[in-house]
XYZ file of C-alpha atoms in Angstrom:
654
model
C 55.519 82.944 -133.267
C 51.810 82.468 -130.588
C 51.387 78.485 -130.912
C 47.554 76.917 -131.822
C 47.851 76.117 -128.438
C 47.608 79.529 -127.882
C 45.164 80.199 -130.933
C 42.630 78.378 -129.359
C 42.972 77.683 -125.487
C 40.368 75.104 -123.278
C 36.894 76.990 -121.542
C 36.017 74.036 -120.062
C 36.023 70.516 -120.235
C 33.134 68.167 -119.597
C 31.866 64.804 -118.698
C 29.823 63.423 -121.668
C 27.525 59.693 -119.867
C 25.788 57.986 -122.165
C 22.322 57.115 -121.001
C 20.813 53.833 -122.322
C 17.287 53.230 -119.775
C 15.667 54.741 -122.783
C 17.860 53.744 -126.026
C 14.648 51.723 -127.354
C 12.186 53.996 -126.302
C 13.080 58.067 -126.973
C 11.328 59.689 -129.473
C 11.294 63.134 -131.111
C 7.869 64.708 -131.778
C 7.894 68.263 -134.104
C 5.037 70.606 -134.664
C 6.037 71.945 -137.747
C 2.403 73.472 -138.232
C 2.738 75.489 -135.833
C 5.314 77.657 -134.338
C 7.459 77.258 -130.799
C 5.533 79.310 -129.036
C 2.385 78.032 -128.879
C 2.619 75.122 -128.493
C 0.299 71.787 -126.711
C 1.626 71.362 -123.475
C -1.219 72.372 -122.583
C -4.089 71.073 -124.746
C -6.308 68.262 -123.155
C -4.413 65.450 -124.245
C -7.787 62.751 -125.358
C -6.267 59.298 -126.200
C -2.861 58.117 -128.161
C -2.351 55.346 -129.843
C 0.832 54.110 -131.993
C 1.953 51.039 -134.380
C 6.219 50.766 -133.204
C 7.586 48.561 -136.517
C 6.008 51.252 -138.748
C 6.691 53.817 -135.913
C 2.640 55.502 -136.247
C 1.641 57.634 -134.152
C -2.116 59.215 -133.017
C -2.954 61.139 -131.046
C -6.084 63.137 -129.931
C -6.854 66.283 -128.920
C -9.506 68.933 -127.600
C -10.533 71.915 -129.394
C -11.621 74.912 -126.777
C -14.957 75.466 -128.679
C -15.454 78.168 -126.600
C -12.534 80.179 -127.660
C -13.647 83.254 -129.954
C -11.357 82.066 -132.751
C -13.320 78.878 -133.271
C -16.357 79.099 -135.838
C -19.302 76.695 -133.950
C -21.458 76.744 -137.347
C -18.547 74.341 -139.535
C -18.395 72.952 -136.319
C -21.620 71.439 -136.222
C -21.985 71.431 -140.583
C -18.241 69.059 -140.099
C -19.546 67.031 -137.361
C -23.536 66.613 -139.584
C -21.774 65.198 -141.779
C -18.904 63.423 -140.974
C -21.790 61.533 -138.250
C -25.530 61.841 -140.170
C -27.604 63.111 -137.937
C -28.442 59.402 -136.273
C -26.696 58.478 -133.065
C -24.265 56.070 -132.529
C -21.396 54.440 -131.005
C -18.676 54.715 -133.532
C -19.064 58.474 -133.467
C -16.582 60.437 -134.099
C -18.042 63.674 -132.673
C -19.963 62.792 -129.392
C -21.737 66.470 -129.001
C -23.291 67.034 -132.884
C -20.191 69.238 -132.586
C -16.774 69.730 -134.194
C -14.299 70.052 -130.339
C -11.793 67.011 -131.033
C -8.059 66.539 -133.184
C -6.636 64.875 -135.176
C -2.220 64.420 -135.494
C -0.366 62.122 -136.921
C 3.513 61.039 -137.981
C 5.501 61.195 -141.029
C 8.356 60.051 -140.332
C 11.319 63.110 -140.029
C 13.861 60.894 -141.267
C 14.800 56.609 -141.373
C 18.541 57.114 -140.249
C 18.631 57.960 -136.496
C 21.603 56.259 -136.665
C 23.657 60.140 -135.715
C 20.928 62.119 -133.534
C 20.332 62.028 -129.718
C 18.016 63.148 -127.279
C 21.594 65.163 -123.972
C 20.807 67.129 -120.717
C 23.257 68.807 -119.228
C 23.394 68.910 -115.462
C 26.147 69.910 -112.745
C 28.801 70.054 -114.972
C 27.910 66.616 -116.918
C 26.291 65.949 -120.134
C 23.748 63.192 -120.128
C 23.259 61.666 -123.994
C 20.154 59.141 -124.900
C 19.807 57.932 -128.201
C 16.878 58.448 -130.358
C 14.978 55.675 -132.074
C 12.727 58.260 -134.199
C 12.101 61.776 -135.146
C 8.546 61.932 -135.733
C 6.691 65.444 -137.476
C 3.302 66.010 -135.990
C 0.449 66.875 -138.744
C -3.420 67.692 -137.757
C -5.035 64.238 -139.851
C -8.104 64.470 -141.755
C -9.272 60.980 -142.280
C -13.323 62.278 -141.032
C -13.078 64.042 -144.264
C -13.021 60.448 -146.727
C -15.429 59.022 -143.551
C -17.854 62.088 -144.415
C -17.214 61.293 -148.295
C -18.413 57.643 -147.698
C -21.256 58.569 -145.425
C -22.548 60.732 -148.954
C -21.594 57.720 -151.059
C -23.604 55.590 -148.842
C -26.408 57.268 -148.177
C -27.066 57.746 -152.169
C -26.710 53.823 -152.714
C -29.000 53.155 -150.004
C -31.733 56.061 -151.842
C -31.318 54.815 -155.521
C -31.823 51.030 -153.963
C -35.231 51.550 -153.062
C -36.173 50.651 -148.564
C -38.009 46.960 -150.642
C -36.531 44.524 -150.772
C -39.451 41.693 -151.009
C -40.473 42.702 -155.173
C -36.618 42.059 -156.311
C -35.888 38.812 -158.014
C -33.955 36.282 -157.878
C -30.348 36.436 -159.621
C -29.855 34.816 -162.901
C -27.550 31.984 -162.401
C -24.413 32.721 -164.427
C -21.978 30.646 -165.764
C -18.324 30.554 -164.194
C -15.543 30.542 -167.375
C -12.540 29.283 -164.741
C -9.339 31.015 -166.222
C -5.555 30.363 -165.184
C -3.851 33.423 -163.706
C -0.206 34.493 -165.194
C 2.552 33.496 -162.983
C 3.630 36.714 -161.445
C 6.801 37.859 -163.099
C 9.494 39.096 -160.881
C 9.483 42.441 -161.852
C 5.586 42.838 -161.879
C 5.830 41.576 -158.099
C 8.714 44.459 -157.626
C 5.793 46.843 -158.375
C 3.196 45.486 -157.008
C 5.464 46.145 -153.098
C 5.761 49.304 -154.552
C 1.959 50.820 -154.848
C 0.632 52.214 -152.909
C -2.278 49.754 -152.429
C 0.176 47.185 -151.195
C 1.789 49.689 -148.119
C -1.891 51.039 -147.322
C -2.677 46.977 -146.339
C 0.544 46.312 -145.081
C -0.269 49.269 -142.254
C -3.411 48.362 -141.604
C -2.308 44.989 -140.386
C -0.197 45.964 -137.875
C -2.320 46.746 -134.998
C -3.344 49.786 -133.119
C -1.002 49.836 -129.655
C -3.500 52.170 -127.049
C -1.144 54.525 -124.728
C -2.302 57.048 -121.498
C -0.708 60.573 -122.177
C 0.915 61.583 -119.242
C 1.491 65.816 -119.390
C 4.694 67.381 -118.791
C 4.292 67.996 -115.180
C 2.261 64.835 -114.109
C 4.512 63.199 -111.196
C 4.489 60.717 -114.680
C 6.551 61.764 -116.375
C 9.354 63.229 -114.020
C 10.089 59.936 -113.502
C 10.381 58.410 -116.535
C 12.841 61.990 -116.894
C 15.245 60.424 -114.506
C 16.220 57.697 -116.683
C 17.315 60.460 -119.630
C 20.088 60.006 -116.430
C 23.426 57.724 -116.754
C 22.417 55.819 -114.187
C 26.067 54.824 -113.489
C 28.933 57.395 -113.494
C 31.760 54.654 -113.361
C 33.640 54.827 -116.495
C 34.209 50.855 -117.100
C 30.606 50.716 -117.847
C 30.857 53.468 -120.437
C 32.519 51.941 -122.752
C 31.445 53.502 -126.099
C 32.447 56.393 -125.274
C 36.209 55.297 -124.013
C 37.904 56.246 -127.969
C 41.451 56.855 -129.376
C 41.521 59.979 -130.571
C 40.857 58.406 -134.363
C 37.737 56.181 -133.497
C 36.073 59.144 -132.156
C 36.683 61.900 -134.686
C 35.086 58.333 -137.529
C 32.443 59.063 -135.175
C 31.734 62.394 -135.301
C 32.421 61.934 -139.229
C 31.699 58.812 -140.310
C 31.890 58.514 -144.148
C 29.583 58.841 -146.684
C 28.161 55.716 -147.678
C 27.445 56.137 -151.186
C 23.085 56.025 -151.223
C 21.900 53.113 -153.581
C 19.794 54.876 -156.456
C 16.632 52.445 -156.541
C 16.189 52.594 -160.168
C 12.249 52.546 -161.918
C 10.976 48.994 -162.541
C 9.551 49.208 -166.165
C 6.707 46.835 -167.196
C 7.623 44.301 -168.340
C 7.066 45.105 -171.733
C 8.616 48.047 -172.436
C 12.658 47.824 -173.786
C 14.955 50.618 -172.921
C 17.900 50.905 -175.431
C 20.479 52.365 -172.447
C 20.177 49.311 -170.612
C 19.705 46.712 -173.092
C 23.331 48.058 -174.644
C 24.639 46.976 -170.924
C 24.129 43.234 -171.812
C 26.264 40.782 -173.388
C 25.733 40.917 -177.482
C 24.163 37.179 -176.877
C 21.940 38.287 -174.885
C 21.217 41.527 -176.486
C 19.742 40.184 -179.697
C 17.998 37.134 -177.203
C 16.158 39.874 -175.409
C 15.292 42.192 -178.776
C 13.285 38.243 -180.646
C 11.521 37.979 -177.734
C 10.740 41.372 -178.266
C 10.478 41.343 -181.505
C 8.688 37.380 -182.625
C 10.136 38.532 -186.732
C 12.252 40.524 -187.873
C 14.684 41.121 -190.501
C 18.632 40.806 -190.099
C 19.128 44.172 -190.955
C 17.275 45.970 -188.714
C 18.774 43.387 -186.302
C 21.969 45.670 -186.462
C 20.442 49.094 -186.966
C 19.468 48.164 -183.221
C 22.563 47.109 -181.502
C 25.577 49.330 -181.088
C 26.547 51.497 -184.229
C 30.133 48.993 -185.192
C 28.499 45.472 -184.484
C 30.150 42.034 -185.291
C 27.906 41.323 -188.426
C 29.113 37.738 -188.141
C 29.021 38.504 -184.196
C 25.539 38.639 -184.114
C 24.527 35.890 -187.017
C 26.247 33.206 -184.528
C 23.500 34.939 -182.181
C 21.007 34.976 -184.056
C 21.249 31.812 -185.321
C 20.821 30.717 -181.509
C 17.702 31.844 -180.387
C 15.930 32.178 -184.656
C 15.115 30.511 -187.137
C 15.132 31.594 -190.817
C 11.820 31.513 -192.128
C 11.683 33.543 -195.681
C 13.998 34.954 -195.050
C 13.591 36.974 -191.926
C 14.459 35.703 -188.841
C 11.474 34.168 -185.979
C 12.294 34.564 -182.664
C 12.245 30.001 -181.918
C 9.626 28.224 -179.312
C 11.762 27.283 -176.784
C 12.382 30.867 -176.438
C 9.151 31.760 -175.957
C 7.949 28.956 -173.757
C 10.529 27.823 -172.116
C 10.684 24.913 -169.958
C 7.783 23.702 -166.446
C 6.767 26.630 -168.051
C 2.220 26.545 -169.293
C -0.399 27.856 -171.770
C -1.301 32.339 -169.769
C -4.538 31.343 -171.228
C -4.755 27.170 -171.120
C -2.120 25.592 -168.997
C -1.401 23.703 -171.757
C 2.515 22.382 -171.477
C 5.528 24.008 -172.851
C 6.860 20.350 -174.896
C 3.272 21.030 -176.228
C 3.478 24.434 -177.683
C 6.318 24.689 -179.226
C 6.110 21.685 -181.197
C 2.572 23.246 -182.436
C 4.170 26.791 -183.173
C 7.206 25.298 -184.754
C 4.684 23.426 -186.863
C 3.186 26.758 -187.544
C 6.563 28.536 -187.969
C 7.089 25.623 -190.465
C 4.198 25.815 -192.362
C 5.159 29.376 -193.692
C 8.655 28.557 -195.258
C 6.265 26.835 -197.481
C 3.344 29.625 -198.366
C 2.708 33.306 -197.220
C -0.839 32.294 -196.019
C -1.777 30.050 -194.353
C -5.729 29.236 -192.719
C -5.853 29.382 -189.213
C -8.554 26.454 -188.802
C -6.665 23.752 -190.931
C -4.392 24.530 -188.057
C -5.737 24.334 -185.639
C -7.070 20.542 -187.145
C -3.575 18.546 -186.802
C -2.358 20.688 -183.635
C -5.321 20.393 -182.129
C -4.827 23.296 -179.783
C -7.666 25.210 -177.870
C -8.561 28.341 -180.900
C -7.032 31.298 -178.232
C -2.538 29.376 -178.444
C -3.336 28.957 -182.139
C -4.491 32.381 -181.592
C -1.394 33.664 -180.455
C 0.978 31.209 -182.421
C -0.634 33.164 -185.701
C -0.162 37.375 -184.078
C 4.139 36.055 -183.749
C 4.250 36.549 -187.060
C 1.245 36.690 -188.818
C -1.809 39.481 -189.964
C -5.258 38.260 -190.999
C -6.486 39.067 -194.443
C -9.247 38.526 -195.541
C -10.242 35.613 -197.977
C -6.697 34.961 -197.231
C -5.740 33.100 -193.738
C -3.138 34.718 -192.577
C -0.038 36.129 -194.243
C 2.632 36.443 -193.005
C 4.605 40.037 -191.641
C 7.576 40.859 -193.204
C 8.669 40.324 -197.255
C 10.028 37.467 -198.001
C 13.813 39.233 -197.020
C 16.021 37.578 -201.082
C 19.338 40.347 -200.776
C 19.478 38.449 -196.930
C 19.765 34.857 -198.503
C 21.546 36.279 -201.681
C 24.188 37.808 -199.444
C 24.671 34.167 -196.359
C 24.382 31.266 -198.628
C 25.467 29.961 -196.057
C 23.567 30.353 -193.448
C 20.299 29.542 -195.289
C 21.051 26.207 -195.918
C 22.819 25.378 -192.529
C 18.750 26.935 -191.818
C 16.789 24.817 -194.284
C 18.520 21.634 -193.235
C 17.395 22.889 -189.321
C 13.931 22.977 -191.527
C 15.030 19.577 -192.456
C 15.279 18.101 -189.590
C 12.447 19.468 -187.781
C 9.944 18.711 -190.776
C 10.791 14.470 -190.171
C 9.658 15.309 -186.480
C 6.833 17.162 -186.825
C 5.543 14.230 -189.083
C 6.060 11.859 -186.752
C 4.045 13.774 -183.833
C 1.166 14.832 -186.598
C 1.104 12.514 -188.837
C 0.769 14.190 -191.830
C 3.264 14.512 -194.720
C 4.306 18.066 -196.866
C 2.893 16.089 -200.119
C -0.689 17.154 -197.661
C 0.049 20.898 -198.618
C 1.519 21.505 -201.765
C -0.793 23.342 -204.355
C -3.457 20.127 -206.450
C -4.014 22.760 -209.168
C -0.205 22.827 -210.158
C 2.277 20.198 -210.779
C 5.138 22.710 -210.205
C 4.612 25.694 -207.914
C 6.492 28.201 -209.212
C 10.256 29.115 -207.493
C 9.113 30.838 -203.997
C 12.437 32.753 -203.216
C 14.579 33.818 -206.082
C 13.615 34.207 -209.894
C 15.527 32.835 -213.097
C 17.246 36.109 -214.362
C 18.289 36.154 -211.015
C 19.583 32.882 -210.440
C 20.910 33.185 -214.572
C 22.904 36.571 -212.980
C 23.815 35.570 -209.443
C 25.822 32.054 -211.407
C 27.636 34.320 -213.740
C 28.736 36.739 -211.397
C 30.339 34.439 -209.487
C 31.309 31.780 -211.731
C 33.468 34.780 -213.262
C 34.931 35.421 -209.998
C 35.584 32.443 -209.931
C 37.606 31.888 -212.895
C 39.372 34.610 -212.867
C 41.022 33.558 -209.313
C 41.668 30.053 -210.802
C 43.752 31.790 -213.708
C 45.920 33.830 -211.355
C 46.372 31.539 -208.959
C 47.790 28.457 -212.047
C 50.163 31.765 -212.594
C 51.570 32.611 -209.968
C 52.452 28.232 -209.956
C 54.013 29.058 -213.205
C 56.433 31.722 -212.575
C 57.344 30.428 -209.213
C 58.107 26.363 -209.745
C 61.216 24.963 -211.256
C 58.498 21.517 -211.624
C 57.362 21.621 -216.139
C 53.918 20.503 -215.294
C 52.278 18.770 -218.696
C 49.682 21.180 -220.444
C 45.973 19.859 -221.464
C 42.957 21.240 -223.919
C 40.784 22.969 -222.025
C 37.382 22.966 -223.686
C 34.794 25.195 -224.365
C 32.341 26.307 -221.258
C 29.929 24.547 -220.824
C 26.526 26.995 -220.975
C 24.532 26.720 -217.991
C 21.542 25.728 -217.856
C 18.768 28.042 -216.496
C 15.032 27.295 -217.612
C 13.000 27.220 -215.760
C 13.196 23.407 -215.296
C 16.079 23.533 -213.815
C 15.234 26.015 -211.070
C 14.157 23.933 -207.699
C 10.790 23.605 -207.657
C 8.316 22.969 -203.419
C 11.456 24.697 -201.507
C 12.011 26.023 -198.421
C 13.089 29.371 -197.889
C 14.438 29.086 -201.393
C 16.921 25.279 -201.493
C 16.607 22.682 -203.906
C 14.792 19.152 -202.405
C 14.949 15.746 -203.543
C 11.693 16.368 -205.174
C 12.813 18.729 -207.778
C 11.650 17.986 -211.402
C 15.302 19.156 -212.668
C 16.279 15.647 -210.127
C 16.998 12.379 -212.731
C 15.398 9.837 -210.201
C 15.970 6.084 -213.021
C 19.649 6.149 -212.316
C 20.880 9.295 -208.629
C 22.165 11.140 -211.441
C 21.538 15.030 -212.358
C 22.439 16.343 -215.805
C 25.828 16.273 -217.701
C 26.515 19.389 -215.747
C 26.684 17.343 -212.426
C 29.059 14.496 -214.249
C 31.541 17.587 -215.215
C 31.054 19.632 -211.394
C 32.002 16.574 -210.190
C 34.594 15.427 -212.087
C 36.797 18.699 -211.935
C 36.531 18.799 -207.878
C 37.714 15.133 -207.656
C 40.438 16.828 -210.013
C 41.263 20.100 -207.907
C 41.179 17.932 -204.461
C 43.570 14.438 -205.644
C 45.762 16.882 -206.491
C 45.279 18.777 -203.194
C 45.642 16.087 -200.810
C 47.357 12.710 -203.069
C 45.728 10.434 -200.943
C 42.651 9.870 -199.280
C 39.797 6.826 -197.812
C 36.180 7.525 -199.657
C 34.590 9.028 -196.292
C 37.497 11.373 -196.138
C 35.866 12.229 -200.197
C 32.956 12.713 -198.774
C 33.948 15.349 -195.989
C 35.385 17.467 -198.323
C 33.232 17.308 -200.609
C 30.367 18.168 -198.536
C 31.810 21.292 -197.592
C 32.252 22.270 -200.649
C 28.530 22.019 -201.560
C 28.227 23.906 -198.307
C 30.270 27.088 -198.424
C 28.587 26.833 -202.563
C 25.620 29.317 -203.481
C 22.423 27.982 -203.673
C 21.990 28.972 -207.961
C 25.578 27.330 -208.747
C 25.344 24.638 -207.463
C 24.568 21.675 -209.475
C 24.102 18.878 -207.269
C 21.434 17.078 -205.901
C 22.192 13.825 -204.684
C 25.738 11.422 -204.853
C 25.752 7.682 -203.756
C 29.043 6.724 -203.205
C 28.951 4.669 -206.122
C 29.047 7.442 -208.374
C 31.694 8.887 -206.025
C 33.512 5.985 -206.475
C 32.801 6.130 -210.386
C 34.799 9.511 -210.669
C 37.171 8.791 -209.140
C 38.467 6.048 -210.662
C 37.900 8.145 -213.960
C 40.058 10.910 -213.079
C 43.882 9.842 -213.316
C 43.142 7.899 -209.609
C 43.640 4.466 -208.323
C 42.399 2.114 -205.637
C 45.070 1.958 -203.412
C 44.496 -2.194 -202.382
C 45.811 -1.324 -197.958
C 45.354 -4.163 -196.384
C 44.060 -3.361 -192.743
C 43.407 -6.361 -189.725
C 40.569 -8.549 -189.807
C 40.690 -6.622 -186.225
C 40.087 -3.175 -187.156
C 37.218 -0.590 -186.428
C 37.678 1.562 -189.733
C 34.605 1.967 -190.558
C 34.368 0.353 -194.853
C 34.251 4.009 -196.640
C 37.501 4.750 -194.161
C 39.492 1.106 -195.396
C 38.861 2.299 -199.294
C 41.966 4.649 -200.044
C 42.189 6.338 -203.253
C 45.552 7.781 -204.538
C 46.226 9.992 -207.438
C 48.202 8.305 -210.895
C 48.906 10.365 -212.492
C 49.493 14.067 -213.221
C 51.172 14.956 -216.005
C 54.698 15.873 -213.708
C 57.882 13.930 -213.963
C 57.835 11.791 -210.818
C 54.519 10.098 -211.889
C 56.880 6.670 -212.005
C 58.012 6.844 -208.892
C 54.883 7.758 -207.252
C 53.471 4.293 -208.721
C 56.104 3.022 -207.582
C 56.154 3.529 -203.938
C 51.738 2.809 -204.069
C 52.634 -0.912 -205.546
C 55.105 -0.951 -202.809
C 53.087 -0.075 -200.065
C 50.435 -2.885 -202.117
C 53.465 -5.350 -200.930
C 54.655 -4.338 -198.518
C 52.657 -3.438 -195.734
C 51.339 -6.903 -195.081
C 54.940 -8.718 -193.926
C 55.710 -5.751 -191.621
C 53.566 -6.258 -188.776
C 54.500 -2.741 -187.116
C 52.698 0.491 -188.811
C 49.818 0.215 -191.162
C 48.982 1.999 -193.213
C 47.406 5.967 -192.333
C 45.679 7.475 -194.675
C 47.305 11.324 -195.039
C 51.080 10.326 -193.479
C 51.750 9.887 -197.920
C 49.785 13.460 -198.501
C 53.491 14.604 -200.404
C 53.556 11.954 -202.818
């Protein structure tokens, strides 16, 4: 069987040399508009110039006006259009005839690392790397010059020759405006624009050259540099490679070209790119663009299957709840160390003004622009921008909030709405100090009890009945389970009839923010600091349930549990308004609980609320007597121990 070498024998070996004399100066010119048989070698080259950085070349060549293929009348017409009738040194054509032609270069490729010019002589191949490959095409810049001349003549005819009758220009006021800071996207678009590229190309000056013909002696001399000046192999180390390295040079691995993504305008948002971001950034970007949005719409814009709980966590970081809808926070729109594009006002001042506008919309549907401007004292352009974010102008009603109140969201997420209400109370207190106003200044004067903003009385009644029924069923089920699973005998206490809930209009909080009660509600008893009878019963019930679960608590710990209970309750079911520490202690002592007189040392750092310890005294169980005995021992023995002191929570199993 014949081997591969026998099938493909080596016919000849050729030595290859790398010439470096013209490595940074050698260009390949191509003339794609003419066949290779019609060269420009014999054409008179009048001028040549180059811009090395841009690799741009221009050649001016003479046109054979005596050729039978040349139309003389057309040549004269073109020269007349370009230069006009007057003679000038800047004329393109000096003989009133188009007798020259300009060729301008275009880069055929930007990467010439794989291209070279080779010369074969006496069994040797000499290779020189190319600096650039340029395609020379006819330039029609003279047409642009003719258009400019035509426009100049028209302007001169319209303006007239006489300037004596022209009146002096009137003095006009100049409005100074601050330019918007250029964003990174705007800068990239400006750099890639045709106008910017033309400007950069015009900045580089032309370097004028002297052209030598193909048969010129200087050309013959320069062609000698295409041959390697030294045939010593040590000086051509670039070509001394191992077979593996040589193969890699011949066929280098293809590098993936980076595709430059088109840069869109800053106000255009691609949903495909948006969904590649983390969830927090998606929510922030959407809110920053939309400004105000219902939660349902936000979930519709996100990818299907997105967890609503995670979205709620994210949106509370970048937005605030106004009338059940989410409005982007001011510090997201106006970051720190920025200023207004209209007036140059710092971002901190803009945030305070915009927060005031949003706070006003938590109280009422419409606001007056003049009232807003009089209080926050910002330029009209900034105030208008605040209002346009969240409201629309209405005839004889000022600016009305863009979206209807989303009562469904408040009903579904009462804990989030309550937390947002508390945030608005904090913002209100700060705004009152900065702008020197009180909330009563914006309450309607013609009505002592403003109508509820968010939820009607019938809706509150229905919500309360549904939740009470569900809660009662759950408690009964838990009680039955405990009775069946334990051998401890539980004392059965008589259960009274359910007290009806007060659902009259007087129990509905008025002047609420986002539908949540405030201390100025008419249903609140300012005389003794207590609420209605339902509040006392509800508090007593909570005390008994809490101490049956924890047994021993400090006053501070009990208040923390009560606050958590209030935060978890829906607004329609909450009967607590304002409870003092004295009321809490009375409620605890009225229930089957006693205060344990735990002696704390004088140097103790415990707060007064932490030093008040209460324990469950009577449960109706068999070991109530043992529990009381243990409490007595704690009261008597702790002062004498001198070692370990009582720590709330250690007796939770008593």
